[in-house]
Every structure is written in structure tokens, then in C-alpha cells.
mmCIF file of C-alpha atoms in Angstrom:
data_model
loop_
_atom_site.group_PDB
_atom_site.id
_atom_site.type_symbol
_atom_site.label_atom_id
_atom_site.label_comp_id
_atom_site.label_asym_id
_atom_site.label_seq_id
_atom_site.Cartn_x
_atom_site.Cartn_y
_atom_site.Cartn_z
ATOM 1 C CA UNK A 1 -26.876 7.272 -4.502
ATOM 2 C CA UNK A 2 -24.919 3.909 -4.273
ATOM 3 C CA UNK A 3 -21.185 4.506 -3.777
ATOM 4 C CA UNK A 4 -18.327 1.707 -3.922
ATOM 5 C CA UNK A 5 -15.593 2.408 -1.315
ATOM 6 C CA UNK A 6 -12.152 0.503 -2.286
ATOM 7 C CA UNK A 7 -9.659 -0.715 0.343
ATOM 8 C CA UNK A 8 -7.029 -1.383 -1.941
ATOM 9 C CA UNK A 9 -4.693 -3.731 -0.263
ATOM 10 C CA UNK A 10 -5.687 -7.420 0.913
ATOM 11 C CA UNK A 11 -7.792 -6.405 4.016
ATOM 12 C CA UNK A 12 -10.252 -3.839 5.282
ATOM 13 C CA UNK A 13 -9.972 -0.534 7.348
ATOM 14 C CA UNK A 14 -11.561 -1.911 10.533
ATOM 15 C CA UNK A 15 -13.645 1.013 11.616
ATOM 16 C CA UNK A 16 -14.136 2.292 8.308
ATOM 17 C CA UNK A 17 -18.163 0.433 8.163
ATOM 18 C CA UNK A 18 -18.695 2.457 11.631
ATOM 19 C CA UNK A 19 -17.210 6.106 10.696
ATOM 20 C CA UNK A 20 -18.509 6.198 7.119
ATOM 21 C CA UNK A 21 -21.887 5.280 7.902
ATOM 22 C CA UNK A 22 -21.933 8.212 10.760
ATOM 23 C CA UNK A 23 -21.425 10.681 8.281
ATOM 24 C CA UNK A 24 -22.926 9.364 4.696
ATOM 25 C CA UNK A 25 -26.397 11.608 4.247
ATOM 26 C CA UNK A 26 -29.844 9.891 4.362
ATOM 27 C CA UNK A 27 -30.164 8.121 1.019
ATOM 28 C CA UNK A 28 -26.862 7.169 0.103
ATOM 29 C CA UNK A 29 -25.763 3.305 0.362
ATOM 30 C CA UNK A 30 -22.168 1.984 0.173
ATOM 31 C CA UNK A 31 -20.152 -0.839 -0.010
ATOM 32 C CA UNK A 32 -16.775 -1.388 1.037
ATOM 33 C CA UNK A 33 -14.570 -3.874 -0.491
ATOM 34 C CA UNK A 34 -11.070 -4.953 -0.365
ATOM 35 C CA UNK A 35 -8.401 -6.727 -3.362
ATOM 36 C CA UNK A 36 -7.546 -9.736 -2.053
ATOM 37 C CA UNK A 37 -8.468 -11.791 -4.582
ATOM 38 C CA UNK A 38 -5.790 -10.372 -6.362
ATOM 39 C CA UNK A 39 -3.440 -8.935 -3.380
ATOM 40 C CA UNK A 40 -2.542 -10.879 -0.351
ATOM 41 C CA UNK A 41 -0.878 -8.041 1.305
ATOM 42 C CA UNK A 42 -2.395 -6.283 3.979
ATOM 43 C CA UNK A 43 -0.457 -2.717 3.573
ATOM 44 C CA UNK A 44 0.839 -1.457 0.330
ATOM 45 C CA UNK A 45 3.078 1.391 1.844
ATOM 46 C CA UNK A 46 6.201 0.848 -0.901
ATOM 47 C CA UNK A 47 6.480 1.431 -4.048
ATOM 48 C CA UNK A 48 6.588 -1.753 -5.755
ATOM 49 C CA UNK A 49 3.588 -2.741 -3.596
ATOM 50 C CA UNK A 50 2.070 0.463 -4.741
ATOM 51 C CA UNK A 51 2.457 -1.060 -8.142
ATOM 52 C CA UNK A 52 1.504 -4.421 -7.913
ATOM 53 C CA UNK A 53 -1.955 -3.450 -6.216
ATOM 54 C CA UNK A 54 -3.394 -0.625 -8.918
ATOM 55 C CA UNK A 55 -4.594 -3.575 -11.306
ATOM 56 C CA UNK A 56 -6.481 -4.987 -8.104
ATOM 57 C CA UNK A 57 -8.183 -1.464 -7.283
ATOM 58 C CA UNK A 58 -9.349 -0.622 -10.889
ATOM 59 C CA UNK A 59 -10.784 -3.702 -11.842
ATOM 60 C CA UNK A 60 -13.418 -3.009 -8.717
ATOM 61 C CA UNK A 61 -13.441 0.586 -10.232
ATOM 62 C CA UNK A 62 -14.573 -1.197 -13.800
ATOM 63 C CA UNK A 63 -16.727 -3.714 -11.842
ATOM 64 C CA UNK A 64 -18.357 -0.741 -9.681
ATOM 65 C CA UNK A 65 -19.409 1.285 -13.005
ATOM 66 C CA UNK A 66 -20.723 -1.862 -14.731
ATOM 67 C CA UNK A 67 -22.716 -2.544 -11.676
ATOM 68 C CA UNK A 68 -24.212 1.069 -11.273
ATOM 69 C CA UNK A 69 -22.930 2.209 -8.976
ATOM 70 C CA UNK A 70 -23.058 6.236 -8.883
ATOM 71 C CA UNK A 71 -19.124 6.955 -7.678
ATOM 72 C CA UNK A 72 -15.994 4.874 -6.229
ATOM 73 C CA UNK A 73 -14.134 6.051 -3.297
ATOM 74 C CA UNK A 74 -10.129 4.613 -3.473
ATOM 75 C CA UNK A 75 -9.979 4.466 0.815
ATOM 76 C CA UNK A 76 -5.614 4.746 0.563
ATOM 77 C CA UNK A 77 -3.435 7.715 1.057
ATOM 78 C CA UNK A 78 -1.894 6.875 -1.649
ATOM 79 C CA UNK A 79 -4.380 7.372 -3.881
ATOM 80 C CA UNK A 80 -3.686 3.896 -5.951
ATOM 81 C CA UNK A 81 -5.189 4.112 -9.409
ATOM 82 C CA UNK A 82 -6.607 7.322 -8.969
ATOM 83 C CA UNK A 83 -5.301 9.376 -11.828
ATOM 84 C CA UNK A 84 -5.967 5.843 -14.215
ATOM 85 C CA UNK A 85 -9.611 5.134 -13.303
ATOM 86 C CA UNK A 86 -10.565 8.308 -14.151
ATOM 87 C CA UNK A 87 -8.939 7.659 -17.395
ATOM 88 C CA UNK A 88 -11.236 4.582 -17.441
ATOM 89 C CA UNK A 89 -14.662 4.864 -16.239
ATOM 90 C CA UNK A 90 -17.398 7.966 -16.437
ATOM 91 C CA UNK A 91 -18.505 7.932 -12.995
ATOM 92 C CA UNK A 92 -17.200 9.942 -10.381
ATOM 93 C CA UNK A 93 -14.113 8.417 -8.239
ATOM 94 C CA UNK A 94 -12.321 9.988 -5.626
ATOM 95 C CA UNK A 95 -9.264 9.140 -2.958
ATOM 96 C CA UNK A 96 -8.141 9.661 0.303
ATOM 97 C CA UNK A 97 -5.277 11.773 0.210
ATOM 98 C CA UNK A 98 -5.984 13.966 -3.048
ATOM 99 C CA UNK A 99 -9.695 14.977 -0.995
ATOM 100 C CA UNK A 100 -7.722 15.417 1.795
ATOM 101 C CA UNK A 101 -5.560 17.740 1.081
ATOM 102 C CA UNK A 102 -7.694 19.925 -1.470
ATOM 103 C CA UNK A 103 -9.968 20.238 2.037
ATOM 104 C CA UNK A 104 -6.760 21.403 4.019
ATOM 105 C CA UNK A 105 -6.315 24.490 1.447
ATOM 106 C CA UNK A 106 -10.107 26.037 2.454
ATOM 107 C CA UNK A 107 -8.600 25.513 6.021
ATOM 108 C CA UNK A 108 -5.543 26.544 6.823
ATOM 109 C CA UNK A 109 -2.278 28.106 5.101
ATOM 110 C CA UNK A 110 -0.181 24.937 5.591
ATOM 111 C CA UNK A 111 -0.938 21.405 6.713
ATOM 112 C CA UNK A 112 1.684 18.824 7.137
ATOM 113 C CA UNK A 113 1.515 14.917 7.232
ATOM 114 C CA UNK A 114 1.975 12.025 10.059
ATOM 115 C CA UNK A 115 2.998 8.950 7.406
ATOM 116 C CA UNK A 116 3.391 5.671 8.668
ATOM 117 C CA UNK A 117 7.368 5.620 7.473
ATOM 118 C CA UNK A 118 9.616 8.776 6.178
ATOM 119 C CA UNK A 119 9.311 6.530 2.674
ATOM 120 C CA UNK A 120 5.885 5.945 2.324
ATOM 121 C CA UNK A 121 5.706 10.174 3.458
ATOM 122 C CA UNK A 122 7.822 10.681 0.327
ATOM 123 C CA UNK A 123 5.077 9.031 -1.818
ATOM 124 C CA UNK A 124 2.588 11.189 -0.826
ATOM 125 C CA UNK A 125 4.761 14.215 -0.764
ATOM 126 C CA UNK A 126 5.695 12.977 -5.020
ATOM 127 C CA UNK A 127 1.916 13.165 -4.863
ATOM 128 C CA UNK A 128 0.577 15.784 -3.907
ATOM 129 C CA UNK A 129 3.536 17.586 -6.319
ATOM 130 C CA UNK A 130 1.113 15.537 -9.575
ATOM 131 C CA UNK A 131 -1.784 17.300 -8.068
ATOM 132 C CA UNK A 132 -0.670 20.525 -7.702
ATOM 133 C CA UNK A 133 -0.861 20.396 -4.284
ATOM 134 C CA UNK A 134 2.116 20.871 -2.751
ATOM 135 C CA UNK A 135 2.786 24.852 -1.970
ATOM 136 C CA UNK A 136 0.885 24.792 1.441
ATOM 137 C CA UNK A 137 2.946 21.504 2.918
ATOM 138 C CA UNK A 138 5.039 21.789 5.270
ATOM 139 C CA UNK A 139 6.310 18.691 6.607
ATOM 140 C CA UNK A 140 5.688 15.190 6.822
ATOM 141 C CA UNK A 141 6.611 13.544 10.515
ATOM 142 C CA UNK A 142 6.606 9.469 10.298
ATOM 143 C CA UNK A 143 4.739 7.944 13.731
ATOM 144 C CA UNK A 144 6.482 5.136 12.506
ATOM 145 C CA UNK A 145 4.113 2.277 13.211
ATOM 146 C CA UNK A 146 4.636 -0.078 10.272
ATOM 147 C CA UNK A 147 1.011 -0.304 8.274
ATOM 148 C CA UNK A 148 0.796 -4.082 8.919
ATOM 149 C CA UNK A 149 1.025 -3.787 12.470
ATOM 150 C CA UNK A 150 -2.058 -0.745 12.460
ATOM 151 C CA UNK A 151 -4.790 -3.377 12.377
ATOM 152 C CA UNK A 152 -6.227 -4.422 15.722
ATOM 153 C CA UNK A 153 -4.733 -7.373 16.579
ATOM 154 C CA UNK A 154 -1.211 -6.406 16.161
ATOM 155 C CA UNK A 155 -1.336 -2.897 17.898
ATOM 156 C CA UNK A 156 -3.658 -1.220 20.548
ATOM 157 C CA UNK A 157 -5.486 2.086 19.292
ATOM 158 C CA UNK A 158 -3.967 3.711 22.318
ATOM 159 C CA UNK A 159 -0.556 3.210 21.219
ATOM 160 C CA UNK A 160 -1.366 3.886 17.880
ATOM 161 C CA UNK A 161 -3.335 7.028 19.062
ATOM 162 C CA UNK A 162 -0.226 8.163 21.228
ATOM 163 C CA UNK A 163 1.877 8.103 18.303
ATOM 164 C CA UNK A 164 0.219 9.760 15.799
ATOM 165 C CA UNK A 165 -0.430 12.339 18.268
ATOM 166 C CA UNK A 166 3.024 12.750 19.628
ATOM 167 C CA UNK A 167 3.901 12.924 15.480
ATOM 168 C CA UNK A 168 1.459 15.696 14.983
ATOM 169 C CA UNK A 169 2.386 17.980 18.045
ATOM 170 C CA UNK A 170 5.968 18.312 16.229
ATOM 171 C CA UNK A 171 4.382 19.235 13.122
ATOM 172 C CA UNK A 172 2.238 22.141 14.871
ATOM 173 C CA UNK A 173 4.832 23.334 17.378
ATOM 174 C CA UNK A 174 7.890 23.138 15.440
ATOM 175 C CA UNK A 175 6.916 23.252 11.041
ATOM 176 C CA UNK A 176 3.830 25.728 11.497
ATOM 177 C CA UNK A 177 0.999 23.003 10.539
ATOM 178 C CA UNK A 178 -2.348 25.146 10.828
ATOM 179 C CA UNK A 179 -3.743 21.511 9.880
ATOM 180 C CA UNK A 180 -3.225 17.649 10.149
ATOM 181 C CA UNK A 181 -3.805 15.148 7.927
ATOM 182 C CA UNK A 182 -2.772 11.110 8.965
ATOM 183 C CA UNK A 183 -1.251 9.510 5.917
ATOM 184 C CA UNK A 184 -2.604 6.334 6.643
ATOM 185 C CA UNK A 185 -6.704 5.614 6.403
ATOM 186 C CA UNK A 186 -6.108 3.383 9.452
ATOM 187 C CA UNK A 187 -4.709 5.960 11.482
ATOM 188 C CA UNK A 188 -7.428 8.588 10.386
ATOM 189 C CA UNK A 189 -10.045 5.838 11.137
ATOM 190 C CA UNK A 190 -9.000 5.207 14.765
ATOM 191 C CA UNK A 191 -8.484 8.785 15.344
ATOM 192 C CA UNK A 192 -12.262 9.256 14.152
ATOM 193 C CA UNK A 193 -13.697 6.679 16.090
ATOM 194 C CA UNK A 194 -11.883 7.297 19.380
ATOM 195 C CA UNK A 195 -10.696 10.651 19.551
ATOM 196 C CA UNK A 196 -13.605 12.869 18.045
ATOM 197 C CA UNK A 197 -12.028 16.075 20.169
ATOM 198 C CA UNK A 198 -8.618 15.566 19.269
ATOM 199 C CA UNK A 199 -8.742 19.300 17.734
ATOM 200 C CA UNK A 200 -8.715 20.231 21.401
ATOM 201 C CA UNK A 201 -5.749 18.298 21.812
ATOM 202 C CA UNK A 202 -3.312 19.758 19.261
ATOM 203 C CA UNK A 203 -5.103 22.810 18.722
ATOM 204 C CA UNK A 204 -5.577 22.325 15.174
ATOM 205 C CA UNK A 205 -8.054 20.292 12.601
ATOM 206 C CA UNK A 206 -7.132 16.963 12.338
ATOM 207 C CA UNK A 207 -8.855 15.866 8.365
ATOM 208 C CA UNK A 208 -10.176 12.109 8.224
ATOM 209 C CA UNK A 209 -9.042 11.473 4.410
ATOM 210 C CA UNK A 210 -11.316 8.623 4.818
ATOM 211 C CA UNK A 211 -14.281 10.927 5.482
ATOM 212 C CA UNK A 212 -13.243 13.875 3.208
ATOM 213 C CA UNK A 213 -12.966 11.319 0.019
ATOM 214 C CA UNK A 214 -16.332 9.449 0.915
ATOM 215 C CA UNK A 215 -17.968 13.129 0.885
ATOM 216 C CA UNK A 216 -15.680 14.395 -2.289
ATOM 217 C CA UNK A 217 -17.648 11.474 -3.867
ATOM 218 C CA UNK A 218 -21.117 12.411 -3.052
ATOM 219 C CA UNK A 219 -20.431 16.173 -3.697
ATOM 220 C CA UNK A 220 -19.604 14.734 -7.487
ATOM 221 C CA UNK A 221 -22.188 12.645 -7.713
ATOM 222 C CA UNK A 222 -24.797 15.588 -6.701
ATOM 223 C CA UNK A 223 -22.632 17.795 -9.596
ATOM 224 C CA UNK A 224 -22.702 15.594 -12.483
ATOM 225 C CA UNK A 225 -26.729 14.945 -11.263
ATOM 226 C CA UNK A 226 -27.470 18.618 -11.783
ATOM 227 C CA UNK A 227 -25.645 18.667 -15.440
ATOM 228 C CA UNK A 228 -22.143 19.592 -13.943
ATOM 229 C CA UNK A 229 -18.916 17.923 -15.922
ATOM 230 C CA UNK A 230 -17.160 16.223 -13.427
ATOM 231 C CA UNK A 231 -14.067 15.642 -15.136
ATOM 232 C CA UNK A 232 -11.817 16.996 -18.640
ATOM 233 C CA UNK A 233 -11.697 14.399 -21.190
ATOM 234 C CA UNK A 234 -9.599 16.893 -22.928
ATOM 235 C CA UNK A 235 -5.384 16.209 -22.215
ATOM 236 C CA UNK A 236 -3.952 14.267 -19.284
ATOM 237 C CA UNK A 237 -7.901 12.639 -18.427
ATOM 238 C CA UNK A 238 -8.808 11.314 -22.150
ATOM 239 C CA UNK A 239 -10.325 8.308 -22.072
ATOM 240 C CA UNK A 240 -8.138 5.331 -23.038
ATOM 241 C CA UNK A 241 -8.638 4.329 -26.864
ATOM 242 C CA UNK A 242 -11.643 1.547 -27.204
ATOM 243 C CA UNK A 243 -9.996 -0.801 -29.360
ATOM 244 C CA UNK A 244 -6.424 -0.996 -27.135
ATOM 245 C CA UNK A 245 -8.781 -1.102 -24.382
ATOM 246 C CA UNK A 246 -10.672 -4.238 -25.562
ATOM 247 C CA UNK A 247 -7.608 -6.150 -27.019
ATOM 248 C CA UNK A 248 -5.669 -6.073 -23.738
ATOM 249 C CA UNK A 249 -9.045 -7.158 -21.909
ATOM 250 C CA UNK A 250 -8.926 -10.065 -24.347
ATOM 251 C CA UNK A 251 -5.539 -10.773 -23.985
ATOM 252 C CA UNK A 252 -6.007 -11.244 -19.989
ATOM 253 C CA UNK A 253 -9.365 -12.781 -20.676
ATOM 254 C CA UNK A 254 -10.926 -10.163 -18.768
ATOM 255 C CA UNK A 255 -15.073 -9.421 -19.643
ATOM 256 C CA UNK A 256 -14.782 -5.694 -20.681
#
């Protein structure tokens, strides 16, 4: 099983190598890739960035089924270009915070955010309302670190660490959270690598959308090996018609 994992914003989740190949089963490979051939930004936490990086993530979707690989993993609590590459391409491709949360419901009753800023909380709150998601949250608290300043080099994992946590306790003690789930994948990838007991710490799970998604993907890829659909075609995920498809390929003299 070969498995393309899709940083889509202009850099790359710096533990996300280490975490993902902890937990990815004997026999599956990976590769994780960013857009920044096409996306200087390193965050893409508002709405017009949101935007301006989907064509970025699914042409490495396209590229990543023309190339064989099994399944594409969008590593971005937003989700970019979920819902339209599986409009695109036959393989399996999951995303952070969809997997996330569809993991929180087998866990818990309610599960609230921690989201980098209250606006980039309200994203994923719009979102998880288009997946039909949305009756067990409860909150979303910002640790407001801004996503550029997440990577390494501009902030210590401590202080990141304390803030997320500090953002979480408030969504346990005071909203009811039964679970947590980081709205950023750098957040959830510190977290992972440095504080593997931090269940013991806020008495509640803490769900790695990074890790949840990467899994999502396999389980898929296992399903559509044993016969399994793994998506509708029929309404909202019909594949996009073959002719409009090819003429606005040509028109961007894109290879189809």
C-alpha cells in the first residue's frame, strides 16, 4: 500500500515523517509532500488562503492517482479540497479534520476544538456542519498561536504545548468536552511527539487528526481491496463530466 500524504500550504508539518511512520502498519509506504510550487504561504488559516491553496492540493491528488498510488491523505484541518478530489479521482482520499471528528463520535458524546484563531475555529465549525458532523460539538477555544509562528523556529513546543493545553482544560472543565481534537496538524503533531500521556493530563482523549486521517486512508484502501465501494458516485460525489474536465486541463495547459 503506497499512500500520498498532502501538506497543503507552502511547507511541511515538521514531525509529521516521525509520528506517521510510528503508527503506519508493516507494508505500507508514504510520501509526504507540500504545494509550494504553487503556494508560498506557510499557513492557510483564512479563507481566501483557504481558496487560493485547493488548486495546489488537488493537482498532487491528480498527480498521486496517475502515479499509483493506493490513497491521498489531505494533512490540514481544514480539509482543503477534500469534498472536490473525491469528485476527481477513484482512489481513496481522506483529511484531517473530517477523520477526526467521525473518530470523536465512537468516543465520546461531545468533543470540542482548540483552533489556532476564533476565525479559522469558525471554518471548521462551517465544516463539520457540510459533513454532518456537528450535533456532538461543543465548543471551539482558540490557543491563539498564529499558524505561521507553530513551526519550530518561530515558537518553542513548550509554549505551544502550554497553550493548547491551557485551551483544552476550558473546553473539558467548563463546555463538557468528553474529547479533544487540535485544529491545527501542527499542534496535533507536537502534542504526539512530546506529550504521548497528555490523556492523563486533561483527563480526556486528545485525537491526532494527523494520525486518524493517515489510518482513515489505509482502512479505505483495505475496503475497496476486499470489493468494498468506497465512495457514491451517485449525487453530491459524481464524477466531474470528462469532456469539461479535459477542456479546462487544456485551457491551463495542464497534462490530464
Amino acid at each position: 500500500m503506497k499512500i500520498l500524504v498532502v501538506n497543503p500550504f507552502g511547507g511541511t508539518e515538521f514531525h509529521g515523517n516521525e509520528n506517521l511512520s510510528r503508527i503506519a502498519r508493516s507494508g505500507t509506504e508514504f510520501d509526504m509532500v507540500n504545494i509550494s510550487d504553487m503556494y508560498p504561504l506557510k499557513n492557510n488559516q483564512w479563507l481566501y488562503f483557504k481558496y487560493m491553496c485547493t488548486d495546489g492540493t488537488l493537482e498532487k491528488v491528480l498527480w498521486a492517482e496517475k502515479n499509483g498510488y493506493d490513497a491521498v491523505f489531505i494533512s490540514c484541518n481544514l480539509d482543503i479540497g477534500l469534498y472536490e478530489a473525491r469528485q476527481l479521482v477513484d482512489i481513496p482520499v481522506t483529511a484531517t479534520l473530517e477523520s477526526a471528528a467521525l473518530f470523536s463520535y465512537m468516543m465520546g458524546s461531545s468533543f470540542s476544538l482548540v483552533t489556532v484563531d476564533y476565525q479559522n475555529g469558525k471554518i471548521q465549525e462551517s465544516l463539520l456542519k457540510t459533513y454532518g458532523l456537528h450535533n456532538n460539538f461543543v465548543s471551539q477555544r482558540p490557543f491563539n498561536i498564529d499558524a505561521n509562528d507553530l513551526y519550530l523556529d518561530k515558537t518553542s513546543s513548550s509554549n505551544t504545548i502550554e497553550a493548547v493545553i491551557d485551551a483544552a482544560k476550558l473546553c473539558v472543565d467548563q463546555d463538557g468536552a468528553e474529547v479533544v481534537i487540535p485544529g491545527c496538524t501542527l499542534a496535533g503533531s507536537i502534542l504526539t511527539h512530546d506529550v504521548p500521556d497528555i490523556e492523563s493530563i486533561l483527563g480526556v482523549p486528545v485525537i491526532d487528526g494527523m494520525l486518524t486521517g493517515f489510518k482513515m486512508a489505509e482502512m479505505m484502501v483495505d475496503l475497496k481491496a476486499s470489493g468494498m465501494p468506497t465512495i457514491s458516485r451517485k449525487g453530491w460525489f459524481e464524477k466531474v463530466p470528462k469532456t469539461d474536465f479535459e477542456t479546462l486541463r487544456a485551457f491551463h495547459n495542464r497534462s490530464f
